[in-house]
Amino acid sequence: MTKPDFNLLSVFLTVYELRSITAAAESLNMTQPGVSTALKRLKKQIGVELFVREGRGISPTHAAVQLANDIRPALEQMSLALSHVNRFTPQTERTFNVLANEVALQLLHAKVEQSPLFEKCRIQFNPVPRTESRLLEMLSMQKADLAIDVGKVNGQAFQTQPLFDETLRLICAKNHPRIGEKISKTQYYAEKHITLRIRRSNLFAADYFTKENLSERIISAECESISSMMALVGGSECVGMTSHLLAEKYAKLHNLKVLQPPFTSESIVHQLIWHKRNQHSPANLWLRNALCELIKDSAV
C-alpha cells in the first residue's frame, strides 16, 4: 500500500461524519466530483471499500468505521497544531457563530453585549435548528462554532458540557378563575393547555422533562416559542409548562401566576455542544470558558 495522503483522509472523515458527498463538498469548499475523486483515490490506496449506496445516501462500511475511529485523533492533533501557529487572542477581532435555544438566548444576549470579554470578539446568536441532524451538521460543516441546547447528543464526533440548569414551572393567568396558589393533577388534566414542542424531539416540554408518564391533555394551541406561549396563557384560561427562568422574568409582563407543577420533573440542563475537532482549539476553548464565566457571575 502506498503512503496515504492526509488530505484524502481529511476528505474521507468529513464525508464519514456528514454521510453525504454533497454536504462534505460544501463543508470543504470543494466540488462534488472533487470529493468523489478523493474518495476513489483513497480507496485505491488502501484497497478497501469505504462507502456503499443506501437509498438516496451513502453508508460507511465496517472498514470505514474502523478507519474513522483510528484517524480522527491524529487529524484533530494536526488541526490543533495548525491552530497554534495562528494563535488566537481575545484582542483580535472575530465573530463567533453560536446556535442558542430561546432560554439561553434570553439569558446570555445582554450579558455578552455588556461584557468586557467581548470587546473585540463578538458573538452572533442564531436559533438552534429544529432537528438534531441539522444542528450536528452545522457544527460539522463549521457553520457554527458552538451550540447551546437541551437533550442528549447522538454522535461520537461531538462533545458536551453543562452550562446551566433550571426547572419546569406551570403558568396560568394571574386571575385564573379556578386555579389558586396550588394546582392538583385533577385540575391540571381538566384545564386546556397551550403547549411548546421541544426542538430536536417530538415531545411537549411537560412530557420531555417529567419523570412520570403524563396522560392525554386538551390542547388549545401549540406554540413555536416560549414568549408566544406565555402571552397566550396570560390572556386566556389555559395553562402551560415552561422554563422557570423565563416564567419568573416575564410573569409581570404577561400577567402570569407561576406554580410548581403537580408532578415530579427532571432538571432542565442546558449544555454547550461542539465538534471534537475544536476540543483543544484556543479560540473555541476561550469561547466556552467565557460563556461559563458569564453564567457563573449571574444568578442562575
PDB file of C-alpha atoms in Angstrom:
ATOM      1  CA  MET A   1       0.000   0.000   0.000  1.00  0.00           C
ATOM      2  CA  THR A   2       1.314   3.464  -0.903  1.00  0.00           C
ATOM      3  CA  LYS A   3       1.635   6.123   1.771  1.00  0.00           C
ATOM      4  CA  PRO A   4      -1.834   7.695   2.195  1.00  0.00           C
ATOM      5  CA  ASP A   5      -2.365  11.390   1.516  1.00  0.00           C
ATOM      6  CA  PHE A   6      -3.510  13.182   4.684  1.00  0.00           C
ATOM      7  CA  ASN A   7      -5.680  15.486   2.570  1.00  0.00           C
ATOM      8  CA  LEU A   8      -7.577  12.425   1.352  1.00  0.00           C
ATOM      9  CA  LEU A   9      -8.060  11.256   4.932  1.00  0.00           C
ATOM     10  CA  SER A  10      -9.482  14.653   5.858  1.00  0.00           C
ATOM     11  CA  VAL A  11     -11.965  14.460   2.982  1.00  0.00           C
ATOM     12  CA  PHE A  12     -12.885  10.909   3.974  1.00  0.00           C
ATOM     13  CA  LEU A  13     -13.516  11.870   7.610  1.00  0.00           C
ATOM     14  CA  THR A  14     -15.758  14.777   6.587  1.00  0.00           C
ATOM     15  CA  VAL A  15     -17.828  12.514   4.313  1.00  0.00           C
ATOM     16  CA  TYR A  16     -17.966   9.903   7.066  1.00  0.00           C
ATOM     17  CA  GLU A  17     -19.306  12.379   9.621  1.00  0.00           C
ATOM     18  CA  LEU A  18     -21.806  14.061   7.311  1.00  0.00           C
ATOM     19  CA  ARG A  19     -22.853  10.882   5.441  1.00  0.00           C
ATOM     20  CA  SER A  20     -23.144  12.999   2.319  1.00  0.00           C
ATOM     21  CA  ILE A  21     -20.802  13.863  -0.538  1.00  0.00           C
ATOM     22  CA  THR A  22     -22.848  16.995  -1.252  1.00  0.00           C
ATOM     23  CA  ALA A  23     -22.631  18.262   2.335  1.00  0.00           C
ATOM     24  CA  ALA A  24     -18.936  17.358   2.556  1.00  0.00           C
ATOM     25  CA  ALA A  25     -18.210  19.279  -0.639  1.00  0.00           C
ATOM     26  CA  GLU A  26     -19.910  22.354   0.811  1.00  0.00           C
ATOM     27  CA  SER A  27     -18.080  21.996   4.125  1.00  0.00           C
ATOM     28  CA  LEU A  28     -14.682  21.590   2.457  1.00  0.00           C
ATOM     29  CA  ASN A  29     -15.336  24.222  -0.217  1.00  0.00           C
ATOM     30  CA  MET A  30     -14.803  21.583  -2.905  1.00  0.00           C
ATOM     31  CA  THR A  31     -16.846  20.361  -5.836  1.00  0.00           C
ATOM     32  CA  GLN A  32     -18.801  17.123  -5.542  1.00  0.00           C
ATOM     33  CA  PRO A  33     -16.697  15.490  -8.293  1.00  0.00           C
ATOM     34  CA  GLY A  34     -13.593  16.575  -6.374  1.00  0.00           C
ATOM     35  CA  VAL A  35     -14.810  14.836  -3.219  1.00  0.00           C
ATOM     36  CA  SER A  36     -15.765  11.704  -5.171  1.00  0.00           C
ATOM     37  CA  THR A  37     -12.351  11.622  -6.822  1.00  0.00           C
ATOM     38  CA  ALA A  38     -10.604  11.958  -3.447  1.00  0.00           C
ATOM     39  CA  LEU A  39     -12.593   9.009  -2.071  1.00  0.00           C
ATOM     40  CA  LYS A  40     -11.744   6.893  -5.112  1.00  0.00           C
ATOM     41  CA  ARG A  41      -8.043   7.701  -4.723  1.00  0.00           C
ATOM     42  CA  LEU A  42      -8.112   6.772  -1.030  1.00  0.00           C
ATOM     43  CA  LYS A  43      -9.995   3.558  -1.788  1.00  0.00           C
ATOM     44  CA  LYS A  44      -7.332   2.654  -4.351  1.00  0.00           C
ATOM     45  CA  GLN A  45      -4.504   3.428  -1.907  1.00  0.00           C
ATOM     46  CA  ILE A  46      -5.829   1.355   0.999  1.00  0.00           C
ATOM     47  CA  GLY A  47      -7.544  -1.323  -1.067  1.00  0.00           C
ATOM     48  CA  VAL A  48     -10.919  -1.472   0.710  1.00  0.00           C
ATOM     49  CA  GLU A  49     -14.443  -0.266   0.019  1.00  0.00           C
ATOM     50  CA  LEU A  50     -15.308   2.725   2.212  1.00  0.00           C
ATOM     51  CA  PHE A  51     -18.923   3.594   1.412  1.00  0.00           C
ATOM     52  CA  VAL A  52     -21.913   1.835  -0.098  1.00  0.00           C
ATOM     53  CA  ARG A  53     -25.109   3.273  -1.506  1.00  0.00           C
ATOM     54  CA  GLU A  54     -28.082   3.171   0.850  1.00  0.00           C
ATOM     55  CA  GLY A  55     -31.289   4.630  -0.523  1.00  0.00           C
ATOM     56  CA  ARG A  56     -30.529   8.176  -1.634  1.00  0.00           C
ATOM     57  CA  GLY A  57     -27.481   8.448   0.596  1.00  0.00           C
ATOM     58  CA  ILE A  58     -24.329   6.567   1.494  1.00  0.00           C
ATOM     59  CA  SER A  59     -23.412   4.356   4.423  1.00  0.00           C
ATOM     60  CA  PRO A  60     -19.893   3.596   5.734  1.00  0.00           C
ATOM     61  CA  THR A  61     -18.556   0.061   5.600  1.00  0.00           C
ATOM     62  CA  HIS A  62     -17.090  -1.650   8.665  1.00  0.00           C
ATOM     63  CA  ALA A  63     -13.614  -0.773   7.358  1.00  0.00           C
ATOM     64  CA  ALA A  64     -14.619   2.896   7.091  1.00  0.00           C
ATOM     65  CA  VAL A  65     -15.906   2.946  10.681  1.00  0.00           C
ATOM     66  CA  GLN A  66     -12.634   1.464  11.928  1.00  0.00           C
ATOM     67  CA  LEU A  67     -10.562   3.859   9.816  1.00  0.00           C
ATOM     68  CA  ALA A  68     -12.514   6.895  11.050  1.00  0.00           C
ATOM     69  CA  ASN A  69     -12.048   5.893  14.689  1.00  0.00           C
ATOM     70  CA  ASP A  70      -8.319   5.380  14.142  1.00  0.00           C
ATOM     71  CA  ILE A  71      -7.510   8.575  12.230  1.00  0.00           C
ATOM     72  CA  ARG A  72      -9.802  11.081  13.956  1.00  0.00           C
ATOM     73  CA  PRO A  73      -7.476  11.696  16.969  1.00  0.00           C
ATOM     74  CA  ALA A  74      -4.461  12.188  14.696  1.00  0.00           C
ATOM     75  CA  LEU A  75      -6.267  14.651  12.419  1.00  0.00           C
ATOM     76  CA  GLU A  76      -7.561  16.551  15.445  1.00  0.00           C
ATOM     77  CA  GLN A  77      -3.989  16.841  16.743  1.00  0.00           C
ATOM     78  CA  MET A  78      -2.854  18.159  13.366  1.00  0.00           C
ATOM     79  CA  SER A  79      -5.665  20.717  13.387  1.00  0.00           C
ATOM     80  CA  LEU A  80      -4.647  21.768  16.894  1.00  0.00           C
ATOM     81  CA  ALA A  81      -1.003  22.143  15.862  1.00  0.00           C
ATOM     82  CA  LEU A  82      -2.009  24.390  12.963  1.00  0.00           C
ATOM     83  CA  SER A  83      -4.228  26.498  15.236  1.00  0.00           C
ATOM     84  CA  HIS A  84      -1.215  27.105  17.491  1.00  0.00           C
ATOM     85  CA  VAL A  85       0.703  28.550  14.533  1.00  0.00           C
ATOM     86  CA  ASN A  86      -2.014  31.187  14.110  1.00  0.00           C
ATOM     87  CA  ARG A  87      -2.562  31.644  17.840  1.00  0.00           C
ATOM     88  CA  PHE A  88      -5.857  33.120  18.985  1.00  0.00           C
ATOM     89  CA  THR A  89      -6.046  36.130  21.292  1.00  0.00           C
ATOM     90  CA  PRO A  90      -9.252  37.760  22.608  1.00  0.00           C
ATOM     91  CA  GLN A  91      -7.858  41.115  21.444  1.00  0.00           C
ATOM     92  CA  THR A  92      -8.213  40.021  17.814  1.00  0.00           C
ATOM     93  CA  GLU A  93     -11.466  40.990  16.102  1.00  0.00           C
ATOM     94  CA  ARG A  94     -13.506  37.889  15.423  1.00  0.00           C
ATOM     95  CA  THR A  95     -17.154  36.818  15.223  1.00  0.00           C
ATOM     96  CA  PHE A  96     -18.270  33.506  16.716  1.00  0.00           C
ATOM     97  CA  ASN A  97     -21.455  31.888  15.446  1.00  0.00           C
ATOM     98  CA  VAL A  98     -23.391  30.355  18.353  1.00  0.00           C
ATOM     99  CA  LEU A  99     -26.633  28.400  17.977  1.00  0.00           C
ATOM    100  CA  ALA A 100     -28.771  29.008  21.068  1.00  0.00           C
ATOM    101  CA  ASN A 101     -32.179  27.918  22.291  1.00  0.00           C
ATOM    102  CA  GLU A 102     -34.651  30.538  23.467  1.00  0.00           C
ATOM    103  CA  VAL A 103     -33.799  30.349  27.174  1.00  0.00           C
ATOM    104  CA  ALA A 104     -30.040  30.570  26.580  1.00  0.00           C
ATOM    105  CA  LEU A 105     -30.508  33.479  24.175  1.00  0.00           C
ATOM    106  CA  GLN A 106     -32.641  35.409  26.677  1.00  0.00           C
ATOM    107  CA  LEU A 107     -30.143  34.703  29.442  1.00  0.00           C
ATOM    108  CA  LEU A 108     -26.902  35.388  27.587  1.00  0.00           C
ATOM    109  CA  HIS A 109     -27.512  38.041  24.925  1.00  0.00           C
ATOM    110  CA  ALA A 110     -27.500  41.107  27.178  1.00  0.00           C
ATOM    111  CA  LYS A 111     -24.620  39.720  29.261  1.00  0.00           C
ATOM    112  CA  VAL A 112     -22.485  39.191  26.150  1.00  0.00           C
ATOM    113  CA  GLU A 113     -23.285  42.684  24.843  1.00  0.00           C
ATOM    114  CA  GLN A 114     -22.272  44.266  28.153  1.00  0.00           C
ATOM    115  CA  SER A 115     -19.253  42.101  28.969  1.00  0.00           C
ATOM    116  CA  PRO A 116     -15.708  43.490  28.540  1.00  0.00           C
ATOM    117  CA  LEU A 117     -14.709  39.951  27.497  1.00  0.00           C
ATOM    118  CA  PHE A 118     -16.410  40.568  24.165  1.00  0.00           C
ATOM    119  CA  GLU A 119     -14.987  43.985  23.280  1.00  0.00           C
ATOM    120  CA  LYS A 120     -13.109  42.626  20.254  1.00  0.00           C
ATOM    121  CA  CYS A 121     -14.547  39.153  19.866  1.00  0.00           C
ATOM    122  CA  ARG A 122     -18.280  39.183  19.334  1.00  0.00           C
ATOM    123  CA  ILE A 123     -20.998  36.542  19.174  1.00  0.00           C
ATOM    124  CA  GLN A 124     -23.689  36.269  16.550  1.00  0.00           C
ATOM    125  CA  PHE A 125     -26.515  34.234  18.067  1.00  0.00           C
ATOM    126  CA  ASN A 126     -28.771  32.143  15.834  1.00  0.00           C
ATOM    127  CA  PRO A 127     -31.651  29.812  16.778  1.00  0.00           C
ATOM    128  CA  VAL A 128     -30.911  26.111  17.136  1.00  0.00           C
ATOM    129  CA  PRO A 129     -32.274  24.081  14.187  1.00  0.00           C
ATOM    130  CA  ARG A 130     -35.430  22.016  14.568  1.00  0.00           C
ATOM    131  CA  THR A 131     -33.630  18.696  14.163  1.00  0.00           C
ATOM    132  CA  GLU A 132     -30.561  17.234  15.826  1.00  0.00           C
ATOM    133  CA  SER A 133     -29.169  16.105  12.467  1.00  0.00           C
ATOM    134  CA  ARG A 134     -29.191  19.679  11.165  1.00  0.00           C
ATOM    135  CA  LEU A 135     -27.617  21.016  14.378  1.00  0.00           C
ATOM    136  CA  LEU A 136     -24.770  18.498  14.220  1.00  0.00           C
ATOM    137  CA  GLU A 137     -24.367  19.096  10.501  1.00  0.00           C
ATOM    138  CA  MET A 138     -23.889  22.832  11.083  1.00  0.00           C
ATOM    139  CA  LEU A 139     -21.216  22.112  13.700  1.00  0.00           C
ATOM    140  CA  SER A 140     -19.543  19.560  11.412  1.00  0.00           C
ATOM    141  CA  MET A 141     -19.564  21.944   8.443  1.00  0.00           C
ATOM    142  CA  GLN A 142     -18.178  24.752  10.628  1.00  0.00           C
ATOM    143  CA  LYS A 143     -21.243  26.897  10.010  1.00  0.00           C
ATOM    144  CA  ALA A 144     -21.440  27.247  13.795  1.00  0.00           C
ATOM    145  CA  ASP A 145     -18.688  27.299  16.410  1.00  0.00           C
ATOM    146  CA  LEU A 146     -20.858  26.207  19.304  1.00  0.00           C
ATOM    147  CA  ALA A 147     -24.436  25.296  20.191  1.00  0.00           C
ATOM    148  CA  ILE A 148     -26.419  25.659  23.419  1.00  0.00           C
ATOM    149  CA  ASP A 149     -29.399  23.357  23.797  1.00  0.00           C
ATOM    150  CA  VAL A 150     -31.098  20.730  25.960  1.00  0.00           C
ATOM    151  CA  GLY A 151     -31.274  16.987  25.360  1.00  0.00           C
ATOM    152  CA  LYS A 152     -28.790  14.239  24.606  1.00  0.00           C
ATOM    153  CA  VAL A 153     -26.500  14.426  21.592  1.00  0.00           C
ATOM    154  CA  ASN A 154     -26.054  11.332  19.448  1.00  0.00           C
ATOM    155  CA  GLY A 155     -22.696  11.442  17.704  1.00  0.00           C
ATOM    156  CA  GLN A 156     -19.160  10.342  18.553  1.00  0.00           C
ATOM    157  CA  ALA A 157     -17.701  13.410  16.868  1.00  0.00           C
ATOM    158  CA  PHE A 158     -19.202  15.831  19.404  1.00  0.00           C
ATOM    159  CA  GLN A 159     -18.501  16.948  22.952  1.00  0.00           C
ATOM    160  CA  THR A 160     -20.884  18.443  25.512  1.00  0.00           C
ATOM    161  CA  GLN A 161     -20.528  20.362  28.761  1.00  0.00           C
ATOM    162  CA  PRO A 162     -23.319  21.506  31.140  1.00  0.00           C
ATOM    163  CA  LEU A 163     -23.684  25.297  31.092  1.00  0.00           C
ATOM    164  CA  PHE A 164     -26.619  25.895  33.447  1.00  0.00           C
ATOM    165  CA  ASP A 165     -29.697  24.092  34.676  1.00  0.00           C
ATOM    166  CA  GLU A 166     -33.194  25.087  35.684  1.00  0.00           C
ATOM    167  CA  THR A 167     -36.593  23.607  36.487  1.00  0.00           C
ATOM    168  CA  LEU A 168     -40.030  23.329  34.935  1.00  0.00           C
ATOM    169  CA  ARG A 169     -42.888  25.576  36.083  1.00  0.00           C
ATOM    170  CA  LEU A 170     -46.603  25.679  35.413  1.00  0.00           C
ATOM    171  CA  ILE A 171     -48.035  29.027  34.356  1.00  0.00           C
ATOM    172  CA  CYS A 172     -51.588  30.355  34.212  1.00  0.00           C
ATOM    173  CA  ALA A 173     -53.251  33.766  34.171  1.00  0.00           C
ATOM    174  CA  LYS A 174     -52.850  35.639  37.456  1.00  0.00           C
ATOM    175  CA  ASN A 175     -56.625  35.995  37.762  1.00  0.00           C
ATOM    176  CA  HIS A 176     -57.434  32.420  36.670  1.00  0.00           C
ATOM    177  CA  PRO A 177     -60.950  31.625  37.962  1.00  0.00           C
ATOM    178  CA  ARG A 178     -60.235  28.014  39.001  1.00  0.00           C
ATOM    179  CA  ILE A 179     -56.549  27.900  39.988  1.00  0.00           C
ATOM    180  CA  GLY A 180     -55.242  29.355  43.248  1.00  0.00           C
ATOM    181  CA  GLU A 181     -51.721  29.095  44.663  1.00  0.00           C
ATOM    182  CA  LYS A 182     -51.555  25.338  44.026  1.00  0.00           C
ATOM    183  CA  ILE A 183     -52.785  23.008  41.316  1.00  0.00           C
ATOM    184  CA  SER A 184     -53.667  19.329  41.638  1.00  0.00           C
ATOM    185  CA  LYS A 185     -53.254  16.653  38.986  1.00  0.00           C
ATOM    186  CA  THR A 186     -57.030  16.538  38.591  1.00  0.00           C
ATOM    187  CA  GLN A 187     -57.133  20.284  37.917  1.00  0.00           C
ATOM    188  CA  TYR A 188     -54.147  20.023  35.592  1.00  0.00           C
ATOM    189  CA  TYR A 189     -55.848  17.499  33.328  1.00  0.00           C
ATOM    190  CA  ALA A 190     -59.199  19.328  33.492  1.00  0.00           C
ATOM    191  CA  GLU A 191     -57.771  22.561  32.059  1.00  0.00           C
ATOM    192  CA  LYS A 192     -56.996  23.351  28.427  1.00  0.00           C
ATOM    193  CA  HIS A 193     -53.288  23.511  27.577  1.00  0.00           C
ATOM    194  CA  ILE A 194     -51.054  25.692  25.467  1.00  0.00           C
ATOM    195  CA  THR A 195     -48.023  23.605  24.608  1.00  0.00           C
ATOM    196  CA  LEU A 196     -44.470  24.041  23.414  1.00  0.00           C
ATOM    197  CA  ARG A 197     -42.837  21.266  21.440  1.00  0.00           C
ATOM    198  CA  ILE A 198     -39.185  20.708  22.320  1.00  0.00           C
ATOM    199  CA  ARG A 199     -36.824  21.195  19.404  1.00  0.00           C
ATOM    200  CA  ARG A 200     -34.938  18.052  18.295  1.00  0.00           C
ATOM    201  CA  SER A 201     -37.665  15.818  19.744  1.00  0.00           C
ATOM    202  CA  ASN A 202     -41.299  15.122  19.055  1.00  0.00           C
ATOM    203  CA  LEU A 203     -42.434  15.682  22.647  1.00  0.00           C
ATOM    204  CA  PHE A 204     -44.064  18.538  24.503  1.00  0.00           C
ATOM    205  CA  ALA A 205     -41.966  20.208  27.230  1.00  0.00           C
ATOM    206  CA  ALA A 206     -44.100  18.708  30.013  1.00  0.00           C
ATOM    207  CA  ASP A 207     -43.603  15.159  28.685  1.00  0.00           C
ATOM    208  CA  TYR A 208     -39.901  15.613  27.926  1.00  0.00           C
ATOM    209  CA  PHE A 209     -38.890  16.837  31.376  1.00  0.00           C
ATOM    210  CA  THR A 210     -41.123  14.787  33.683  1.00  0.00           C
ATOM    211  CA  LYS A 211     -40.328  11.538  35.446  1.00  0.00           C
ATOM    212  CA  GLU A 212     -43.936  10.384  35.065  1.00  0.00           C
ATOM    213  CA  ASN A 213     -45.938   9.330  32.034  1.00  0.00           C
ATOM    214  CA  LEU A 214     -48.475  12.107  31.540  1.00  0.00           C
ATOM    215  CA  SER A 215     -51.952  11.387  30.244  1.00  0.00           C
ATOM    216  CA  GLU A 216     -53.550  12.997  27.213  1.00  0.00           C
ATOM    217  CA  ARG A 217     -54.392  16.666  27.637  1.00  0.00           C
ATOM    218  CA  ILE A 218     -56.817  19.001  25.897  1.00  0.00           C
ATOM    219  CA  ILE A 219     -54.559  21.034  23.604  1.00  0.00           C
ATOM    220  CA  SER A 220     -55.863  24.508  22.826  1.00  0.00           C
ATOM    221  CA  ALA A 221     -52.775  25.719  20.931  1.00  0.00           C
ATOM    222  CA  GLU A 222     -49.228  24.661  20.122  1.00  0.00           C
ATOM    223  CA  CYS A 223     -46.584  27.399  20.038  1.00  0.00           C
ATOM    224  CA  GLU A 224     -43.206  27.808  18.370  1.00  0.00           C
ATOM    225  CA  SER A 225     -41.704  29.899  21.165  1.00  0.00           C
ATOM    226  CA  ILE A 226     -41.884  30.281  24.928  1.00  0.00           C
ATOM    227  CA  SER A 227     -42.614  34.005  24.560  1.00  0.00           C
ATOM    228  CA  SER A 228     -45.715  33.458  22.436  1.00  0.00           C
ATOM    229  CA  MET A 229     -46.897  30.676  24.757  1.00  0.00           C
ATOM    230  CA  MET A 230     -46.629  32.935  27.812  1.00  0.00           C
ATOM    231  CA  ALA A 231     -48.559  35.690  26.031  1.00  0.00           C
ATOM    232  CA  LEU A 232     -51.373  33.293  25.099  1.00  0.00           C
ATOM    233  CA  VAL A 233     -51.561  31.779  28.591  1.00  0.00           C
ATOM    234  CA  GLY A 234     -51.687  35.232  30.191  1.00  0.00           C
ATOM    235  CA  GLY A 235     -54.658  36.223  28.060  1.00  0.00           C
ATOM    236  CA  SER A 236     -56.691  33.040  28.485  1.00  0.00           C
ATOM    237  CA  GLU A 237     -57.847  30.412  30.983  1.00  0.00           C
ATOM    238  CA  CYS A 238     -55.371  27.850  29.615  1.00  0.00           C
ATOM    239  CA  VAL A 239     -52.281  26.547  31.414  1.00  0.00           C
ATOM    240  CA  GLY A 240     -48.767  25.915  30.134  1.00  0.00           C
ATOM    241  CA  MET A 241     -45.430  24.425  31.186  1.00  0.00           C
ATOM    242  CA  THR A 242     -42.213  26.352  30.697  1.00  0.00           C
ATOM    243  CA  SER A 243     -38.756  27.375  31.881  1.00  0.00           C
ATOM    244  CA  HIS A 244     -38.769  28.804  35.406  1.00  0.00           C
ATOM    245  CA  LEU A 245     -36.143  31.373  34.384  1.00  0.00           C
ATOM    246  CA  LEU A 246     -38.341  32.911  31.699  1.00  0.00           C
ATOM    247  CA  ALA A 247     -41.589  32.394  33.611  1.00  0.00           C
ATOM    248  CA  GLU A 248     -40.303  34.419  36.563  1.00  0.00           C
ATOM    249  CA  LYS A 249     -38.682  37.029  34.321  1.00  0.00           C
ATOM    250  CA  TYR A 250     -41.836  37.739  32.308  1.00  0.00           C
ATOM    251  CA  ALA A 251     -44.612  36.872  34.787  1.00  0.00           C
ATOM    252  CA  LYS A 252     -45.478  40.528  35.419  1.00  0.00           C
ATOM    253  CA  LEU A 253     -45.378  41.454  31.737  1.00  0.00           C
ATOM    254  CA  HIS A 254     -47.807  38.692  30.751  1.00  0.00           C
ATOM    255  CA  ASN A 255     -49.936  38.783  33.932  1.00  0.00           C
ATOM    256  CA  LEU A 256     -48.911  35.244  34.909  1.00  0.00           C
ATOM    257  CA  LYS A 257     -49.045  33.133  38.026  1.00  0.00           C
ATOM    258  CA  VAL A 258     -46.040  30.768  38.362  1.00  0.00           C
ATOM    259  CA  LEU A 259     -46.668  27.490  40.195  1.00  0.00           C
ATOM    260  CA  GLN A 260     -44.991  24.207  40.997  1.00  0.00           C
ATOM    261  CA  PRO A 261     -46.294  21.501  38.613  1.00  0.00           C
ATOM    262  CA  PRO A 262     -48.375  18.702  40.183  1.00  0.00           C
ATOM    263  CA  PHE A 263     -45.800  16.057  39.250  1.00  0.00           C
ATOM    264  CA  THR A 264     -42.070  15.417  39.608  1.00  0.00           C
ATOM    265  CA  SER A 265     -39.968  16.976  36.865  1.00  0.00           C
ATOM    266  CA  GLU A 266     -36.388  16.479  35.735  1.00  0.00           C
ATOM    267  CA  SER A 267     -33.792  19.224  35.921  1.00  0.00           C
ATOM    268  CA  ILE A 268     -33.511  21.041  32.581  1.00  0.00           C
ATOM    269  CA  VAL A 269     -29.816  21.019  31.667  1.00  0.00           C
ATOM    270  CA  HIS A 270     -28.688  23.476  29.004  1.00  0.00           C
ATOM    271  CA  GLN A 271     -25.354  22.354  27.593  1.00  0.00           C
ATOM    272  CA  LEU A 272     -22.600  23.549  25.314  1.00  0.00           C
ATOM    273  CA  ILE A 273     -22.165  21.360  22.226  1.00  0.00           C
ATOM    274  CA  TRP A 274     -19.138  21.470  19.920  1.00  0.00           C
ATOM    275  CA  HIS A 275     -17.319  19.354  17.368  1.00  0.00           C
ATOM    276  CA  LYS A 276     -14.369  17.361  18.731  1.00  0.00           C
ATOM    277  CA  ARG A 277     -12.059  18.997  16.224  1.00  0.00           C
ATOM    278  CA  ASN A 278     -12.442  22.124  18.375  1.00  0.00           C
ATOM    279  CA  GLN A 279     -11.855  20.354  21.684  1.00  0.00           C
ATOM    280  CA  HIS A 280      -8.422  21.978  22.145  1.00  0.00           C
ATOM    281  CA  SER A 281      -8.851  24.887  19.732  1.00  0.00           C
ATOM    282  CA  PRO A 282      -7.642  28.017  21.595  1.00  0.00           C
ATOM    283  CA  ALA A 283     -10.461  30.129  20.123  1.00  0.00           C
ATOM    284  CA  ASN A 284     -13.239  27.643  20.844  1.00  0.00           C
ATOM    285  CA  LEU A 285     -11.870  26.899  24.310  1.00  0.00           C
ATOM    286  CA  TRP A 286     -11.787  30.630  25.086  1.00  0.00           C
ATOM    287  CA  LEU A 287     -15.393  30.988  23.881  1.00  0.00           C
ATOM    288  CA  ARG A 288     -16.619  28.113  26.052  1.00  0.00           C
ATOM    289  CA  ASN A 289     -14.781  29.419  29.110  1.00  0.00           C
ATOM    290  CA  ALA A 290     -16.053  32.968  28.528  1.00  0.00           C
ATOM    291  CA  LEU A 291     -19.688  31.811  28.381  1.00  0.00           C
ATOM    292  CA  CYS A 292     -19.198  29.723  31.520  1.00  0.00           C
ATOM    293  CA  GLU A 293     -17.773  32.789  33.299  1.00  0.00           C
ATOM    294  CA  LEU A 294     -20.799  34.885  32.316  1.00  0.00           C
ATOM    295  CA  ILE A 295     -23.149  32.228  33.681  1.00  0.00           C
ATOM    296  CA  LYS A 296     -21.097  31.856  36.873  1.00  0.00           C
ATOM    297  CA  ASP A 297     -21.382  35.600  37.507  1.00  0.00           C
ATOM    298  CA  SER A 298     -25.168  35.573  37.018  1.00  0.00           C
ATOM    299  CA  ALA A 299     -27.898  34.491  39.418  1.00  0.00           C
ATOM    300  CA  VAL A 300     -28.744  31.245  37.563  1.00  0.00           C
TER     301      VAL A 300
END
